[in-house]
mmCIF file of C-alpha atoms and ligand atoms in Angstrom:
data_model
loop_
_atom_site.group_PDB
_atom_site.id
_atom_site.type_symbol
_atom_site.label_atom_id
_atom_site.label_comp_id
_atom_site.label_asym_id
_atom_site.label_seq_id
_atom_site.Cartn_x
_atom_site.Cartn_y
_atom_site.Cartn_z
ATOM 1 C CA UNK A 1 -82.449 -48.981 -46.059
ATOM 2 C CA UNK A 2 -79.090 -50.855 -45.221
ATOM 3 C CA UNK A 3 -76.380 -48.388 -46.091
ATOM 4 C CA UNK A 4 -74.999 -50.715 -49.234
ATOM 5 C CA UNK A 5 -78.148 -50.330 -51.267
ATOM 6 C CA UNK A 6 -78.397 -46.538 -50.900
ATOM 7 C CA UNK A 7 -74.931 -45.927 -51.471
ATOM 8 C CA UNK A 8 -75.416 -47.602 -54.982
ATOM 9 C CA UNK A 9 -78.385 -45.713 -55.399
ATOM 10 C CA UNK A 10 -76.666 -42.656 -54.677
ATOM 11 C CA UNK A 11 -73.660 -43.636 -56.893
ATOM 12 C CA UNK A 12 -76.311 -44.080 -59.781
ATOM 13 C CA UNK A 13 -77.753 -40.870 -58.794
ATOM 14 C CA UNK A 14 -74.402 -38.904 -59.521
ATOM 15 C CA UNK A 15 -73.807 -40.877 -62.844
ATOM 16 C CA UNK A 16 -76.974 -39.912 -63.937
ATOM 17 C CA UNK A 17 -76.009 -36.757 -63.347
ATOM 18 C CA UNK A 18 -73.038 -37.000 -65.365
ATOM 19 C CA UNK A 19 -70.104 -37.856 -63.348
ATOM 20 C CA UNK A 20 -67.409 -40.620 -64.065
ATOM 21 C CA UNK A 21 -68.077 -44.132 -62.179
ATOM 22 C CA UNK A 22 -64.765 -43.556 -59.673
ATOM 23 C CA UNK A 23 -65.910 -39.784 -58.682
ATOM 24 C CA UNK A 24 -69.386 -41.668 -57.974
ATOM 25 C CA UNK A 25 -67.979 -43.582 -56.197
ATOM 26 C CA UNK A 26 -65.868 -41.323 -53.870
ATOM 27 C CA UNK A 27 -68.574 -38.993 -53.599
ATOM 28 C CA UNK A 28 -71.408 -41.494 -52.702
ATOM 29 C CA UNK A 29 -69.007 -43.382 -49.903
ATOM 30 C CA UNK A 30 -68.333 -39.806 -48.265
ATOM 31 C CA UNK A 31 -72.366 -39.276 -47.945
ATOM 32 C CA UNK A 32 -73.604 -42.518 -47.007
ATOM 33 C CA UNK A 33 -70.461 -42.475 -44.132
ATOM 34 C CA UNK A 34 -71.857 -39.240 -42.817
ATOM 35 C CA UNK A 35 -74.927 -41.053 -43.183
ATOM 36 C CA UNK A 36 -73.663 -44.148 -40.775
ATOM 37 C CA UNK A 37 -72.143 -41.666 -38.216
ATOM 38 C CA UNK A 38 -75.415 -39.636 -37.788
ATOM 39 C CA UNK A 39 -74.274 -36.593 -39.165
ATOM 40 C CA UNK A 40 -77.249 -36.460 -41.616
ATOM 41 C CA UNK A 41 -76.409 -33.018 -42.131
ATOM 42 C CA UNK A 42 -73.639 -33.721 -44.406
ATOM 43 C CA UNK A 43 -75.243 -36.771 -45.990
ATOM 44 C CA UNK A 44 -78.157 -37.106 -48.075
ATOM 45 C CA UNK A 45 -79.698 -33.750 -47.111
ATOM 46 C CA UNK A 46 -77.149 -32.059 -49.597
ATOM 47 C CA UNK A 47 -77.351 -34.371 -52.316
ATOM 48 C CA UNK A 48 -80.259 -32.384 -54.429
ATOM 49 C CA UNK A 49 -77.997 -29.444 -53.923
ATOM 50 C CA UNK A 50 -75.047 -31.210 -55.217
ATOM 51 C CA UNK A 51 -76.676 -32.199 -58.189
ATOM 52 C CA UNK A 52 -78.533 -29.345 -58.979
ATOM 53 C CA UNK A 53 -74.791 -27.237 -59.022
ATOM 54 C CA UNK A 54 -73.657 -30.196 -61.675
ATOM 55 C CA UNK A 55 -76.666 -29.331 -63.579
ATOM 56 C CA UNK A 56 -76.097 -25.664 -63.478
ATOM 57 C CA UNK A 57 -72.347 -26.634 -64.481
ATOM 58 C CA UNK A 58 -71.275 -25.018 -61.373
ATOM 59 C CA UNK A 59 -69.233 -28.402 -60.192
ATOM 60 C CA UNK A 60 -67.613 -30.123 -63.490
ATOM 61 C CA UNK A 61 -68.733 -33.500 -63.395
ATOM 62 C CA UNK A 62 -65.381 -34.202 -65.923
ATOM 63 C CA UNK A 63 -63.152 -32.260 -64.165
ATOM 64 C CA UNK A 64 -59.352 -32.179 -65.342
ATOM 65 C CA UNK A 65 -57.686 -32.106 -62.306
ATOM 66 C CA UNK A 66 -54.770 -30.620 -62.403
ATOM 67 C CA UNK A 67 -51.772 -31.068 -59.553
ATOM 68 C CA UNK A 68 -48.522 -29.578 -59.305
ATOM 69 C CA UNK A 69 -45.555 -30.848 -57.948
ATOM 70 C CA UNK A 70 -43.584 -28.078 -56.191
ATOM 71 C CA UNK A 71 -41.170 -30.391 -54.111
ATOM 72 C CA UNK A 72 -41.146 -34.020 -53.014
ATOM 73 C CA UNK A 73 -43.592 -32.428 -50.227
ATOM 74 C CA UNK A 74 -45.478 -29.853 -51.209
ATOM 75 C CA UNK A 75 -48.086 -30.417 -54.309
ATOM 76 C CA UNK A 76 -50.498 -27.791 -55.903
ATOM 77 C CA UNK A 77 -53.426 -28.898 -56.855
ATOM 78 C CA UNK A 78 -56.162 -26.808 -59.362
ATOM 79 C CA UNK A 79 -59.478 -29.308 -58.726
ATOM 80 C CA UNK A 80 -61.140 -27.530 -61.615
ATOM 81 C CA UNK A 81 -64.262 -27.202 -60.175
ATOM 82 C CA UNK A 82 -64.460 -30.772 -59.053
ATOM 83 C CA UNK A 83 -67.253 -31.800 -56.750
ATOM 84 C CA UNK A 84 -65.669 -31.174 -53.586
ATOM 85 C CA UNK A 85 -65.547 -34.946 -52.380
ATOM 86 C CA UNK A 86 -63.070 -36.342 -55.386
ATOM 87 C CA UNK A 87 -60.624 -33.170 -55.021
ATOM 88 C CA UNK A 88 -60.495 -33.431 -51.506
ATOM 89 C CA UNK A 89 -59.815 -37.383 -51.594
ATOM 90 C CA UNK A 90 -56.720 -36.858 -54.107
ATOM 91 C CA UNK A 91 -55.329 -34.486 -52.163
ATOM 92 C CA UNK A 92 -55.393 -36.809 -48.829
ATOM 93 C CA UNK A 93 -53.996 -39.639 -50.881
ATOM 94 C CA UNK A 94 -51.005 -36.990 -51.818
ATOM 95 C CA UNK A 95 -50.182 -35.417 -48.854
ATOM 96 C CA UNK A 96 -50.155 -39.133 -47.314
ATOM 97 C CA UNK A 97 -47.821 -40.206 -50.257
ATOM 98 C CA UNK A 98 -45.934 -37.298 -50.040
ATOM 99 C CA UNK A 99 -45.629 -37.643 -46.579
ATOM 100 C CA UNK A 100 -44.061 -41.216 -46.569
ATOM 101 C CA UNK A 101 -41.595 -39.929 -49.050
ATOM 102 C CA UNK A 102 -40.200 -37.358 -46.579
ATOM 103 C CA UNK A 103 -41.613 -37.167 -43.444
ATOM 104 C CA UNK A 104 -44.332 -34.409 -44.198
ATOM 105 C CA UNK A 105 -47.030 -33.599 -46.842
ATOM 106 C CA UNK A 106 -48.227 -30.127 -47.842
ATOM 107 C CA UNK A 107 -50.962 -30.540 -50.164
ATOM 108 C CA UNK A 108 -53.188 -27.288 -51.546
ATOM 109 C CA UNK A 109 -56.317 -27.469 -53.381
ATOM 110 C CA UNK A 110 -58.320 -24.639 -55.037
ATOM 111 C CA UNK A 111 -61.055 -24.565 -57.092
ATOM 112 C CA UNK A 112 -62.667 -27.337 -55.245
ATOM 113 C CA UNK A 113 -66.144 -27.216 -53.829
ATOM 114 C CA UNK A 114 -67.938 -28.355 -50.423
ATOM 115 C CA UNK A 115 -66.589 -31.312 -49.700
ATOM 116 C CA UNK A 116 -68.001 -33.095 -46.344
ATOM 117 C CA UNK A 117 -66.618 -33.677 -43.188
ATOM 118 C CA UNK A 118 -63.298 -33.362 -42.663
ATOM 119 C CA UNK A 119 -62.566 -36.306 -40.517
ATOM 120 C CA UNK A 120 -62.990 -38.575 -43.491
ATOM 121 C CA UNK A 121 -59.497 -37.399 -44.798
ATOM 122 C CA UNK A 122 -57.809 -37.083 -41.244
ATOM 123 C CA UNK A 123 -59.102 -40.717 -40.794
ATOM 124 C CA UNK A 124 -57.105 -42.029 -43.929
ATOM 125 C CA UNK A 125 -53.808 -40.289 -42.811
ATOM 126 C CA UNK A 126 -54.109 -41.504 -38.937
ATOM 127 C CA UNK A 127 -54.572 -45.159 -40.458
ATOM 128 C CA UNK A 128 -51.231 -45.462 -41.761
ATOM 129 C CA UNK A 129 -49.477 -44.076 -38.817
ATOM 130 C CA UNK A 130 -49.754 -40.366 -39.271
ATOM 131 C CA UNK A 131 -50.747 -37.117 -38.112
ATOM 132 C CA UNK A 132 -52.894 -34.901 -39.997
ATOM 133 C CA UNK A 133 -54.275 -31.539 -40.071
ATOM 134 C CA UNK A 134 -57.463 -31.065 -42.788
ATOM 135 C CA UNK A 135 -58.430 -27.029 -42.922
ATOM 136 C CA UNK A 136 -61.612 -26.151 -45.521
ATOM 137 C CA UNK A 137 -63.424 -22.508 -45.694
ATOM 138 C CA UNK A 138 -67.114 -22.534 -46.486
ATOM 139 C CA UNK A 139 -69.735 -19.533 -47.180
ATOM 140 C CA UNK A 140 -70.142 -16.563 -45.233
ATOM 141 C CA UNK A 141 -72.256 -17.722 -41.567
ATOM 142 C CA UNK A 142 -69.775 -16.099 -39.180
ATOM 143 C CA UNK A 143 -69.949 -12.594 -38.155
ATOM 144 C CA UNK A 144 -65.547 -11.096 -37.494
ATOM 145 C CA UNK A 145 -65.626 -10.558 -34.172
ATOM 146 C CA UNK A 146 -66.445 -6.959 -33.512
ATOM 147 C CA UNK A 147 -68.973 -6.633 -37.438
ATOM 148 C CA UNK A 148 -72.220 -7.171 -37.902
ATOM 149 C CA UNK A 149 -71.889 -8.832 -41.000
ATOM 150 C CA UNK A 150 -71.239 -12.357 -41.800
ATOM 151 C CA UNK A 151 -67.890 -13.402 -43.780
ATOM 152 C CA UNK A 152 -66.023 -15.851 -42.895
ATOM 153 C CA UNK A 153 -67.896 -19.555 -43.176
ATOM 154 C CA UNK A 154 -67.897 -22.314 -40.485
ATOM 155 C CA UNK A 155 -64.684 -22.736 -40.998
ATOM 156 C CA UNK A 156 -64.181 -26.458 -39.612
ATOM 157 C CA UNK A 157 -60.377 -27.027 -37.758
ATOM 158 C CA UNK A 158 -59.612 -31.389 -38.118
ATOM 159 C CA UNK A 159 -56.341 -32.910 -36.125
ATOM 160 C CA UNK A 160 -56.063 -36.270 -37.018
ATOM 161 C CA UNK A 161 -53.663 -38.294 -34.354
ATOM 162 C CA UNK A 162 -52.385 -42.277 -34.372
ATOM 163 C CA UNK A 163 -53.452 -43.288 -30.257
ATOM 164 C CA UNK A 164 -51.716 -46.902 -31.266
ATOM 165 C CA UNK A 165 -54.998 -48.481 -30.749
ATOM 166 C CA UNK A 166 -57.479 -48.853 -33.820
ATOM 167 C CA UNK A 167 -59.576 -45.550 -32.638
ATOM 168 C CA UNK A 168 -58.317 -42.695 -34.077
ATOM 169 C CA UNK A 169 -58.307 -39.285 -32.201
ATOM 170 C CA UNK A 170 -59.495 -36.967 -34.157
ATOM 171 C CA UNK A 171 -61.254 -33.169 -33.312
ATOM 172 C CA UNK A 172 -63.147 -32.265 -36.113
ATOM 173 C CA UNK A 173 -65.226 -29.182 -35.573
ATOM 174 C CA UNK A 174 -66.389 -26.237 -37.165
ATOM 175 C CA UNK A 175 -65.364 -22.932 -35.309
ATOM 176 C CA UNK A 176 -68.797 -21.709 -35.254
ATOM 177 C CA UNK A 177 -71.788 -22.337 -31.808
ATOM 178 C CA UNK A 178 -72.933 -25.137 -34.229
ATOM 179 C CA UNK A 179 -72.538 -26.088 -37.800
ATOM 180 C CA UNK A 180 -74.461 -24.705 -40.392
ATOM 181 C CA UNK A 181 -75.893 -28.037 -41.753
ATOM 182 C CA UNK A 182 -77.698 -28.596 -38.250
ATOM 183 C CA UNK A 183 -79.185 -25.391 -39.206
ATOM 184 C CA UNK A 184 -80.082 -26.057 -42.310
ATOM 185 C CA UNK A 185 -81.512 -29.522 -41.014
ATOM 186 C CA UNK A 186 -83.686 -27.922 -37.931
ATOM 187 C CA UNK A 187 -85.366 -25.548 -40.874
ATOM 188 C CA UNK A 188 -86.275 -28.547 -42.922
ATOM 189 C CA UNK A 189 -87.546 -30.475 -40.432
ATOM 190 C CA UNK A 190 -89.374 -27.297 -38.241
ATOM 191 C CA UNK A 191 -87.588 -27.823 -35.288
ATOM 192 C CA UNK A 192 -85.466 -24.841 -33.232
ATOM 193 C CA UNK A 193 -82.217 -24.545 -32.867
ATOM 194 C CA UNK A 194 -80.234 -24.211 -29.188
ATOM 195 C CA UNK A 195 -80.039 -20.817 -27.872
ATOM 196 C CA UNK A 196 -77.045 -18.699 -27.936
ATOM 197 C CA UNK A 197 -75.651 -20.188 -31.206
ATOM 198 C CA UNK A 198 -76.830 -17.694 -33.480
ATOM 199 C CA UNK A 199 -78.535 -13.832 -33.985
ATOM 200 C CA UNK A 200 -81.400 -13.046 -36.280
ATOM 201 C CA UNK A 201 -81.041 -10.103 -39.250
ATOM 202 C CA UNK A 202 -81.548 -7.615 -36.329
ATOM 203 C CA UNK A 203 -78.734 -8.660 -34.040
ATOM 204 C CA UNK A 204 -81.276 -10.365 -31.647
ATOM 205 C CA UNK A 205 -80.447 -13.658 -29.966
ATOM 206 C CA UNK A 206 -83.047 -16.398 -31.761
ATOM 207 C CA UNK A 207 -83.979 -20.238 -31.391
ATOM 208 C CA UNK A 208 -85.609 -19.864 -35.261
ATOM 209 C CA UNK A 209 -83.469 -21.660 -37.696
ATOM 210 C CA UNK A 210 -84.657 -19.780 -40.751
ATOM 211 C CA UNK A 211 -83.744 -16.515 -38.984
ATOM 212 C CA UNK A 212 -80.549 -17.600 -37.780
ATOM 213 C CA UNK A 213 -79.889 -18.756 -41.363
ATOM 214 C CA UNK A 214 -80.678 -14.956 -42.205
ATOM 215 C CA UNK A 215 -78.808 -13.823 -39.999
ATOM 216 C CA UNK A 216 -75.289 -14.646 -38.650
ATOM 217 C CA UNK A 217 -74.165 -17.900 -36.475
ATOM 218 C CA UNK A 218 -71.819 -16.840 -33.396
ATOM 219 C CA UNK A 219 -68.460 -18.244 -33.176
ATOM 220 C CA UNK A 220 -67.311 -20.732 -30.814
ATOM 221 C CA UNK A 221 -66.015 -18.239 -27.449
ATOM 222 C CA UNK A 222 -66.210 -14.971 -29.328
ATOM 223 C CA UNK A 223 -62.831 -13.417 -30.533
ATOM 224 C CA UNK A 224 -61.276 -16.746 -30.067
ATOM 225 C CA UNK A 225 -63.811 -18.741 -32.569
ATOM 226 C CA UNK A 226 -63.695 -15.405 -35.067
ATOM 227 C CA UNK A 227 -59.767 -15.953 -34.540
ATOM 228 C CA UNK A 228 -59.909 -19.167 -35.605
ATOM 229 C CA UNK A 229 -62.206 -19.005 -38.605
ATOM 230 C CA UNK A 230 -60.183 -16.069 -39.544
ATOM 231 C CA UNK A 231 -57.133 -18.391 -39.774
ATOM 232 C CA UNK A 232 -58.434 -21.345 -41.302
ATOM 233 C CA UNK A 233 -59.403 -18.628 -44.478
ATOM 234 C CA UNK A 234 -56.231 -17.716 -44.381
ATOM 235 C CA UNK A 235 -54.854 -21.076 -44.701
ATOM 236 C CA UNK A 236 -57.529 -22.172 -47.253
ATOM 237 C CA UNK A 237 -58.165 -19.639 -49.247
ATOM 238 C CA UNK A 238 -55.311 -16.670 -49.170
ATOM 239 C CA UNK A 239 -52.358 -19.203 -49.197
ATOM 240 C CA UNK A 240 -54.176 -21.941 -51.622
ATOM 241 C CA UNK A 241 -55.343 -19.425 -54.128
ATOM 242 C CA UNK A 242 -59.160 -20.544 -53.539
ATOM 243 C CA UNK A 243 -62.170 -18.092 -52.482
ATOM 244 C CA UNK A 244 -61.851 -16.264 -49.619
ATOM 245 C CA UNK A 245 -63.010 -12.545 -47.530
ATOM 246 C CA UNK A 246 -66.503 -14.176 -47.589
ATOM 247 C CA UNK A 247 -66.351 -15.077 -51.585
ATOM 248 C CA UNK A 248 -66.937 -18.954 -51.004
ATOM 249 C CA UNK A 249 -70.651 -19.222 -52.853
ATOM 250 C CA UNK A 250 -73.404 -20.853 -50.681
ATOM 251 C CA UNK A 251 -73.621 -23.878 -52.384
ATOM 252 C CA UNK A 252 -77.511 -24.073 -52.092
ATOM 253 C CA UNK A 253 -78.623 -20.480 -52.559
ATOM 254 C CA UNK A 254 -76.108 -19.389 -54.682
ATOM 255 C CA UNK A 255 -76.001 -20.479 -58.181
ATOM 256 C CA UNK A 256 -73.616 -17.249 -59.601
ATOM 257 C CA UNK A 257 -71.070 -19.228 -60.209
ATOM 258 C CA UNK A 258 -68.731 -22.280 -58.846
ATOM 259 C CA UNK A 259 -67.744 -22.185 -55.041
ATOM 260 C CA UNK A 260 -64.011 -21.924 -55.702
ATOM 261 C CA UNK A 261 -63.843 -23.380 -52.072
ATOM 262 C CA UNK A 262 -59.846 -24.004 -50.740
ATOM 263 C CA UNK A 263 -58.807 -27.069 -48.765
ATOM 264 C CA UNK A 264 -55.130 -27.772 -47.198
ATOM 265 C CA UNK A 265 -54.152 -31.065 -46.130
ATOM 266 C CA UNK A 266 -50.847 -31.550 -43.945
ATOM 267 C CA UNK A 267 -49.881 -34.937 -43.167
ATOM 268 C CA UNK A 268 -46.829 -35.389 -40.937
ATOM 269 C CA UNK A 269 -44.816 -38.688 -39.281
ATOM 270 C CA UNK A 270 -45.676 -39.541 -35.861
ATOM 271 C CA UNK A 271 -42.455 -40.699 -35.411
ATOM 272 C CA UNK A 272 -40.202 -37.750 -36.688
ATOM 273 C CA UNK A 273 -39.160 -36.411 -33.702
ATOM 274 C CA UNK A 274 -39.308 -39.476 -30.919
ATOM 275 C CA UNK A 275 -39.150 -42.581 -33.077
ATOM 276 C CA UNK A 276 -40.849 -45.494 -32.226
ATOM 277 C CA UNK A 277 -41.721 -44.354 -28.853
ATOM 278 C CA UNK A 278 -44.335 -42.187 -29.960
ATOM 279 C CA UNK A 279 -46.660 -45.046 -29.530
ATOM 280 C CA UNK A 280 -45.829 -45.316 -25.607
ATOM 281 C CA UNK A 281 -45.830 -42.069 -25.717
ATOM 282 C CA UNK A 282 -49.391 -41.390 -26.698
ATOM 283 C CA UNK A 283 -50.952 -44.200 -24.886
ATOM 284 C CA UNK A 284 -49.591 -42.877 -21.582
ATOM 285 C CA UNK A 285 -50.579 -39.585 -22.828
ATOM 286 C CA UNK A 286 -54.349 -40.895 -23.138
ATOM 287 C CA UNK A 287 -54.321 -43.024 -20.001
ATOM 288 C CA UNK A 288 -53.166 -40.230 -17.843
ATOM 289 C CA UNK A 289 -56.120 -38.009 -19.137
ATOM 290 C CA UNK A 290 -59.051 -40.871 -18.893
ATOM 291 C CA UNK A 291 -57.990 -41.317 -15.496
ATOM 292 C CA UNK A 292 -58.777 -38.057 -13.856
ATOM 293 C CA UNK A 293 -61.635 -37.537 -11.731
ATOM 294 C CA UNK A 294 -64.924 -36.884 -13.625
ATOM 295 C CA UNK A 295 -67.691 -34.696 -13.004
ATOM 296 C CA UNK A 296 -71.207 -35.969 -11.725
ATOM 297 C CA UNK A 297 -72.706 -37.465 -14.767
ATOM 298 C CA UNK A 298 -69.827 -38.502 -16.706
ATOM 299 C CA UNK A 299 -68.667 -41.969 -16.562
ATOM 300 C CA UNK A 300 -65.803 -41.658 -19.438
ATOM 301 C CA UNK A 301 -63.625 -39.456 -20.345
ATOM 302 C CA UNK A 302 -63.502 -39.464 -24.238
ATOM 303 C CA UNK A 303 -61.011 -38.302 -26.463
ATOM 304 C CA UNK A 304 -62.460 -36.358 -29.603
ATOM 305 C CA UNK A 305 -63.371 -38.878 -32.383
ATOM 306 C CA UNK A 306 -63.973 -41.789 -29.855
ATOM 307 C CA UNK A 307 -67.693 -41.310 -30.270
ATOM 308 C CA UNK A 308 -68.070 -40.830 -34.396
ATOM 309 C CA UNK A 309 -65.466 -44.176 -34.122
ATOM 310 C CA UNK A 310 -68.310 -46.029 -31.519
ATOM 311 C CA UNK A 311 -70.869 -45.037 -33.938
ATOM 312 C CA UNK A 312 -69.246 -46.165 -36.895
ATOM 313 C CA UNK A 313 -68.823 -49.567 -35.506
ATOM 314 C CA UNK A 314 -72.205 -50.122 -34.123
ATOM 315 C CA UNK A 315 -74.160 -48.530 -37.239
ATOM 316 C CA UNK A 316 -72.156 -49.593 -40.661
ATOM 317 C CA UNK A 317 -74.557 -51.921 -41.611
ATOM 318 C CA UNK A 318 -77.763 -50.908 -39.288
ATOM 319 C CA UNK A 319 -80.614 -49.874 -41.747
ATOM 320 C CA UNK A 320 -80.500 -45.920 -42.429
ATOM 321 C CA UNK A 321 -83.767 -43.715 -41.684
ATOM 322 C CA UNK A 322 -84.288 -41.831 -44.606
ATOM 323 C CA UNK A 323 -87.284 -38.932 -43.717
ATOM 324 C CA UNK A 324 -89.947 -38.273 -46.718
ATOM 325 C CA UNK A 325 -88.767 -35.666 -48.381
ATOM 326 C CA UNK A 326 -85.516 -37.139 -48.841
ATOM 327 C CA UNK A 327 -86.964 -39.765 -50.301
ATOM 328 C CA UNK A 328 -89.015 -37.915 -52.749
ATOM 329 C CA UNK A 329 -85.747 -36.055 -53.704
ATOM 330 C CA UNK A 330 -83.982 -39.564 -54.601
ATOM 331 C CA UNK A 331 -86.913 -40.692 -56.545
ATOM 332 C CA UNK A 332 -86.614 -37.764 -58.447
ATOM 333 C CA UNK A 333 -83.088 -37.232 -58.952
ATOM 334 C CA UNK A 334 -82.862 -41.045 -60.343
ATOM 335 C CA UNK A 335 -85.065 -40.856 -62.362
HETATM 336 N N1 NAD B 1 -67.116 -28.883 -45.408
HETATM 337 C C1 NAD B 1 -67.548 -27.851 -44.744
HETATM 338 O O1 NAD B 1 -67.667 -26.760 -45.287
HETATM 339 C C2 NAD B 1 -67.873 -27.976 -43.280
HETATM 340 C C3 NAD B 1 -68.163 -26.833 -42.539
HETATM 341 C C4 NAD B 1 -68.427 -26.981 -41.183
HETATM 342 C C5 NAD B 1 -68.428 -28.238 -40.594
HETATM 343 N N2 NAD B 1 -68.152 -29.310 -41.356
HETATM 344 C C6 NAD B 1 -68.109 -30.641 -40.752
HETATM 345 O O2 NAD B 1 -69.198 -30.816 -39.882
HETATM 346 C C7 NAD B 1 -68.863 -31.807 -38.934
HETATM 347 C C8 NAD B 1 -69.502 -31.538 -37.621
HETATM 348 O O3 NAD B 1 -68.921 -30.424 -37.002
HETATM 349 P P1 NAD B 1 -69.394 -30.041 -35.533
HETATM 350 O O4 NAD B 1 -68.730 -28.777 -35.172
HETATM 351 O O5 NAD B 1 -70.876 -30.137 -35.457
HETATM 352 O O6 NAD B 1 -68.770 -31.241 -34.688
HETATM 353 P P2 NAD B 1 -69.251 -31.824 -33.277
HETATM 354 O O7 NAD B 1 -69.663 -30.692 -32.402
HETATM 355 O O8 NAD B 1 -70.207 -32.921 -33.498
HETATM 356 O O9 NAD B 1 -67.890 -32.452 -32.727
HETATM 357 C C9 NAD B 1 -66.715 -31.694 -32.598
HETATM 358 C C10 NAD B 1 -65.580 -32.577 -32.078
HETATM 359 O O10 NAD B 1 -65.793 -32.843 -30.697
HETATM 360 C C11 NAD B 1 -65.675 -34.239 -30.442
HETATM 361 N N3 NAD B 1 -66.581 -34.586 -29.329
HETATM 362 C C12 NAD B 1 -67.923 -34.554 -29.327
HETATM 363 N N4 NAD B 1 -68.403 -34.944 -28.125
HETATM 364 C C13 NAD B 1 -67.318 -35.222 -27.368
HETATM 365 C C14 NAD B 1 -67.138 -35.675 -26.015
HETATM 366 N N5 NAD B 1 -68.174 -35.927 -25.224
HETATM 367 N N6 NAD B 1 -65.888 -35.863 -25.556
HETATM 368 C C15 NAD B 1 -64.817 -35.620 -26.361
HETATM 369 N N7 NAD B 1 -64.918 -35.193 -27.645
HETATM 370 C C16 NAD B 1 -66.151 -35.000 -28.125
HETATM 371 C C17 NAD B 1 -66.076 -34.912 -31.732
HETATM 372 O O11 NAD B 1 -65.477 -36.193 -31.831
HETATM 373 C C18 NAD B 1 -65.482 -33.940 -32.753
HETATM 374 O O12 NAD B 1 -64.143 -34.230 -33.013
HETATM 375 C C19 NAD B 1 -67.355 -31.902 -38.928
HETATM 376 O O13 NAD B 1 -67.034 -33.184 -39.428
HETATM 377 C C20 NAD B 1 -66.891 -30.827 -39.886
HETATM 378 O O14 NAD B 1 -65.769 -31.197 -40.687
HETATM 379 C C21 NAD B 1 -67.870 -29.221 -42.671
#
């Protein structure tokens, strides 16, 4: 199906399900994109999950969103149990306004909910000129470095940079082997999962997606990745008053109560520090890099985003496979 006509089917899907038109909207654009760029792991996979938390009143499909200004800057924001998508896309839109105020944005968000890839946001800053960092935390998958026990979630890290051509660079990637959605997706669909991204419930090394979901995912390079995801809590939970310490609900096995998932958005002026040059400055930046010698079998060098940008182009209005039992789930959830 060409992505227009699912995304309004998806949009009707969500307003069936009780939330307003514009939050619809929002949330149905963010799917069908990860849709586009092949990450079908945060697209229409979740979308019976999403709607079975509004049903359980666990994300308020009428949130009153709630944000604080605590300088020209720096804004608060309480997302009241918004679905993840619509919190997270208000608080881009104020760290970027912010941010053109004064030269840097600070936004927090708590209360908010699972809410996508985070290069969706970074994308919106780096369009108009500006750098971007996007933090979220997510349910316990990651074993501290040095436990047995999984906390801290997948933990995605997203810096969002103008290259003063129309691609953006952005790295967006969760601080785990893999992220949990591919997981999630290999179990639905019975196929394995790499080696050496995650243990079963006894410690062991496995390739079985429902074990590894039972048991923990390894971080990316050991105490560096467990570093890392240990930060990112820090930033989006401890400092933005959302969940944290491995108290972010799974959003699809865990129906005890709303995620309370944190976000932090910081948005800064590429051209603070070196003015207009910055554009020079990061084209010769790039240049220099795609220009040194590759290794057998790589033809181009590619800076992070490049790809999901190639993607996008070729595939925004290419028909979308949908596999059966997605389909049966949006025949059911419209009706
Ligand atoms: N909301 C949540 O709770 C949550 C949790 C985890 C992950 N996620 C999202 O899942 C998505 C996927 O994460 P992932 O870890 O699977 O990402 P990934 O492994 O697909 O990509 C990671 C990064 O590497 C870059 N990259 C890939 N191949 C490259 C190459 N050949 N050369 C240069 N750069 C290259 C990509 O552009 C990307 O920026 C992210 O968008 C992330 O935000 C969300």
């Amino acid at each position: 199906m060409k992505p227009k006509e699912l995304k309004k089917i998806v949009k009707s899907i969500f307003m069936k399900h009780g939330l307003k038109k514009t939050h619809a909207d929002t949330s149905s654009n963010y799917i069908i994109k990860a849709e586009i760029i092949g990450a079908s792991s945060h697209g229409l996979a979740r979308l019976k999950m999403y709607c079975n938390r509004i049903k359980n009143k666990l994300i308020n499909p009428k949130p009153k969103i709630k944000i604080r200004s605590i300088s020209k800057s720096i804004s608060h924001i309480n997302a009241n149990n918004a679905i993840g998508f619509v919190a997270a896309d208000i608080a881009i839109k104020k760290a970027i306004s912010n941010c053109l105020k004064t030269g840097i944005g600070l936004v927090a968000v708590k209360n908010s909910g699972h809410y996508g890839l985070s290069s969706f946001y970074a994308e919106q800053a780096v369009k108009k000129n500006l750098i971007a960092l996007c933090f979220t935390n997510a349910p316990p998958a990651i074993a501290p470095h040095g436990s047995k026990k999984k906390l801290f979630g997948t933990n995605p890290i997203c810096f969002g940079a103008p290259t003063g051509s129309k691609i953006p660079f952005i790295l967006d990637t969760s601080v785990s082997m893999i992220n949990r959605g591919k997981i999630r997706l290999a179990a639905k669909q019975g196929s394995s999962i790499p080696k050496n991204v995650a243990l079963d419930k006894f410690g062991k090394p496995t390739t079985d997606p429902n074990k590894a979901l039972k048991g923990v995912q390894l971080p990316m390079s050991t105490f560096r990745g467990s570093g890392l995801a240990w930060m990112v809590d820090i930033l989006s939970g401890v400092f933005t008053g959302g969940n944290h310490s491995g108290k972010v609900k799974d959003p699809f096995d865990d129906f005890s109560g709303p995620q309370n998932v944190g976000h932090l958005f910081i948005v800064m002026k590429s051209n603070i520090f070196v003015g207009p040059s910055y554009n020079r400055k990061i084209k010769e930046n790039i240049k220099t890099i795609k220009k040194l010698p590759k290794i057998k079998g790589v033809n181009k060098i590619l800076f992070p985003g490049e790809n999901k940008y190639k993607k996008y182009k070729k595939n925004y209005n290419k028909k979308i496979f949908i596999p059966k039992n997605i389909i049966k789930d949006l025949k059911k959830l419209n009706n």
